[in-house]
CSV table of C-alpha atoms in Angstrom, one decimal:
chain,number,residue,atom,x,y,z
F,23,UNK,CA,127.9,119.5,68.8
F,24,UNK,CA,130.7,117.0,69.6
F,25,UNK,CA,134.1,118.0,69.8
F,26,UNK,CA,136.5,116.3,67.3
F,27,UNK,CA,139.6,114.4,69.1
F,28,UNK,CA,142.1,117.3,67.4
F,29,UNK,CA,140.0,120.1,68.8
F,30,UNK,CA,139.9,118.7,72.0
F,31,UNK,CA,144.0,117.7,71.7
F,32,UNK,CA,144.6,121.5,71.3
F,33,UNK,CA,142.7,122.9,74.3
F,34,UNK,CA,144.1,120.2,76.4
F,35,UNK,CA,146.8,121.8,78.6
F,36,UNK,CA,150.3,120.4,77.5
F,37,UNK,CA,151.3,119.9,80.7
F,38,UNK,CA,148.7,117.0,81.1
F,39,UNK,CA,150.2,115.0,78.0
F,40,UNK,CA,152.5,112.5,78.4
F,41,UNK,CA,155.9,114.0,78.9
F,42,UNK,CA,157.6,112.2,81.8
F,43,UNK,CA,160.7,112.2,79.5
F,44,UNK,CA,161.5,114.9,77.0
F,45,UNK,CA,160.9,114.3,73.5
F,46,UNK,CA,164.8,114.2,72.8
F,47,UNK,CA,165.3,111.7,75.5
F,48,UNK,CA,162.6,109.4,74.1
F,49,UNK,CA,164.1,110.0,70.4
F,50,UNK,CA,167.4,108.9,71.8
F,51,UNK,CA,165.3,105.4,72.6
F,52,UNK,CA,164.4,105.0,69.2
F,53,UNK,CA,167.8,105.8,67.7
F,54,UNK,CA,169.0,103.0,69.7
F,55,UNK,CA,166.5,100.6,68.0
F,56,UNK,CA,167.6,102.1,64.5
F,57,UNK,CA,171.1,101.2,65.4
F,58,UNK,CA,169.9,97.5,65.9
F,59,UNK,CA,168.6,97.5,62.4
F,60,UNK,CA,171.6,98.8,61.1
F,61,UNK,CA,173.7,96.1,62.9
F,62,UNK,CA,171.4,93.4,61.0
F,63,UNK,CA,172.1,95.3,57.9
F,64,UNK,CA,168.2,96.7,57.5
F,65,UNK,CA,167.3,100.2,56.9
F,66,UNK,CA,168.1,102.1,60.2
F,67,UNK,CA,164.7,103.3,61.6
F,68,UNK,CA,163.5,102.6,64.9
F,69,UNK,CA,160.6,103.1,67.0
F,70,UNK,CA,159.2,103.1,70.7
F,71,UNK,CA,155.7,103.4,72.2
F,72,UNK,CA,155.5,104.9,75.5
F,73,UNK,CA,152.6,104.8,78.0
F,74,UNK,CA,150.8,107.6,79.6
F,75,UNK,CA,153.2,107.3,82.3
F,76,UNK,CA,156.2,107.5,80.4
F,77,UNK,CA,157.1,103.6,80.5
F,78,UNK,CA,158.4,102.1,77.3
F,79,UNK,CA,155.8,99.3,76.4
F,80,UNK,CA,157.1,98.6,72.8
F,81,UNK,CA,160.2,98.5,70.7
F,82,UNK,CA,160.7,98.0,67.1
F,83,UNK,CA,163.4,98.4,64.4
F,84,UNK,CA,163.3,97.9,60.9
F,85,UNK,CA,163.6,93.8,59.9
F,86,UNK,CA,162.4,93.5,56.6
F,87,UNK,CA,165.4,91.9,55.4
F,88,UNK,CA,165.8,89.8,58.6
F,89,UNK,CA,162.6,88.7,58.5
F,90,UNK,CA,161.8,88.7,54.5
F,91,UNK,CA,158.6,90.6,55.9
F,92,UNK,CA,157.5,93.7,53.6
F,93,UNK,CA,155.2,94.8,56.8
F,94,UNK,CA,158.4,94.5,59.5
F,95,UNK,CA,158.9,98.1,60.1
F,96,UNK,CA,160.0,99.3,63.1
F,97,UNK,CA,156.6,101.7,63.7
F,98,UNK,CA,154.5,98.2,63.3
F,99,UNK,CA,156.7,96.4,65.3
F,100,UNK,CA,156.6,98.5,68.2
F,101,UNK,CA,152.8,98.9,68.0
F,102,UNK,CA,152.3,95.0,68.3
F,103,UNK,CA,154.4,94.7,71.0
F,104,UNK,CA,152.5,97.7,72.9
F,105,UNK,CA,149.6,96.2,72.7
F,106,UNK,CA,150.7,92.8,73.5
F,107,UNK,CA,151.8,94.5,76.7
F,108,UNK,CA,148.6,96.1,77.5
F,109,UNK,CA,146.4,92.9,76.5
F,110,UNK,CA,144.4,95.4,73.9
F,111,UNK,CA,144.7,96.9,70.2
F,112,UNK,CA,143.7,100.0,71.8
F,113,UNK,CA,146.5,102.4,72.5
F,114,UNK,CA,144.5,104.9,74.5
F,115,UNK,CA,147.1,107.4,75.7
F,116,UNK,CA,150.1,105.9,74.5
F,117,UNK,CA,152.9,107.8,72.2
F,118,UNK,CA,154.5,106.2,69.1
F,119,UNK,CA,158.5,108.0,68.6
F,120,UNK,CA,160.0,106.9,65.4
F,121,UNK,CA,163.1,108.2,63.8
F,122,UNK,CA,161.6,108.8,60.5
F,123,UNK,CA,158.2,109.9,59.3
F,124,UNK,CA,156.0,107.0,58.8
F,125,UNK,CA,154.9,105.5,55.6
F,126,UNK,CA,150.9,105.2,54.5
F,127,UNK,CA,151.0,101.5,56.2
F,128,UNK,CA,152.4,102.8,59.6
F,129,UNK,CA,150.2,105.6,59.5
F,130,UNK,CA,147.4,103.6,58.9
F,131,UNK,CA,148.4,101.2,62.1
F,132,UNK,CA,148.8,103.9,64.2
F,133,UNK,CA,145.1,105.1,63.4
F,134,UNK,CA,143.5,101.6,63.8
F,135,UNK,CA,145.2,101.5,67.2
F,136,UNK,CA,143.8,105.1,68.2
F,137,UNK,CA,147.0,105.9,69.1
F,138,UNK,CA,146.9,110.0,69.9
F,139,UNK,CA,150.5,111.0,69.8
F,140,UNK,CA,153.3,111.0,67.5
F,141,UNK,CA,156.8,112.0,68.1
F,142,UNK,CA,158.9,111.7,64.6
F,143,UNK,CA,162.5,112.4,63.9
F,144,UNK,CA,163.5,113.2,59.7
F,145,UNK,CA,160.6,113.8,57.5
F,146,UNK,CA,160.2,111.4,54.4
F,147,UNK,CA,160.0,113.3,51.3
F,148,UNK,CA,159.0,110.2,49.4
F,149,UNK,CA,156.4,108.5,51.1
F,150,UNK,CA,155.9,110.4,54.4
F,151,UNK,CA,152.3,110.3,55.5
F,152,UNK,CA,152.5,112.4,58.7
F,153,UNK,CA,152.6,116.0,56.4
F,154,UNK,CA,155.4,115.7,54.0
F,155,UNK,CA,153.5,113.8,51.0
F,156,UNK,CA,150.6,112.6,52.9
F,157,UNK,CA,148.5,114.0,56.1
F,158,UNK,CA,147.0,110.7,56.5
F,159,UNK,CA,147.4,111.0,60.7
F,160,UNK,CA,145.5,114.3,60.6
F,161,UNK,CA,142.6,114.0,57.8
F,162,UNK,CA,139.6,115.5,58.7
F,163,UNK,CA,137.8,112.6,56.5
F,164,UNK,CA,138.5,110.1,59.4
F,165,UNK,CA,137.2,109.3,62.7
F,166,UNK,CA,140.6,109.7,64.4
F,167,UNK,CA,143.4,111.9,64.4
F,168,UNK,CA,147.2,112.0,65.8
F,169,UNK,CA,148.9,115.0,66.9
F,170,UNK,CA,152.5,114.9,65.5
F,171,UNK,CA,155.4,116.5,66.6
F,172,UNK,CA,158.0,116.5,64.0
F,173,UNK,CA,161.6,117.3,63.7
F,174,UNK,CA,163.1,115.6,66.9
F,175,UNK,CA,166.7,115.3,66.6
F,176,UNK,CA,165.7,115.5,62.9
F,177,UNK,CA,169.4,116.1,61.7
F,178,UNK,CA,170.8,112.9,63.7
F,179,UNK,CA,168.0,110.4,62.6
F,180,UNK,CA,168.6,111.8,59.0
F,181,UNK,CA,172.3,111.6,59.2
F,182,UNK,CA,172.0,107.7,59.9
F,183,UNK,CA,169.8,107.2,57.1
F,184,UNK,CA,172.1,109.1,54.7
F,185,UNK,CA,175.3,107.3,56.0
F,186,UNK,CA,173.3,104.1,55.5
F,187,UNK,CA,172.4,104.5,51.9
F,188,UNK,CA,175.8,106.0,51.4
F,189,UNK,CA,177.5,103.0,52.0
F,190,UNK,CA,174.6,100.8,50.1
F,191,UNK,CA,174.3,102.5,46.8
F,192,UNK,CA,177.2,103.2,44.2
């Protein structure tokens, strides 16, 4: 019987996974991207993609307002840059690091890219698709699953968003 990707991931020793930088260091890089969105007046969400050696190969921050593009989410932009860097749509062995739980669109993009790992900061209780509202990334009906590490620097990630929305809403 064939082992599922999730079963294989659970059995793989933690030290064999891409951990050249600790999760907090990676999240700080994603937070730098989020602050770029903030400077442009967009929702401060940032993302990076690192390869199996821990090298940053994709960066993105929300650009929906600047680009007038509903798909210009931080995760999608980082995934696009990583795929371009690798010359392949398959992001095997890569990790996406994002400051906020991905939405359905971004989770779908991660699945289609065959991304094996996600490190995320704050939970998104309204539209999250990595465990809060939906759990698309670990849906057993699909042919690929993503290992999720949640809550990394969650307070700092959430605070950036709360401050943004507090200043933009009455």
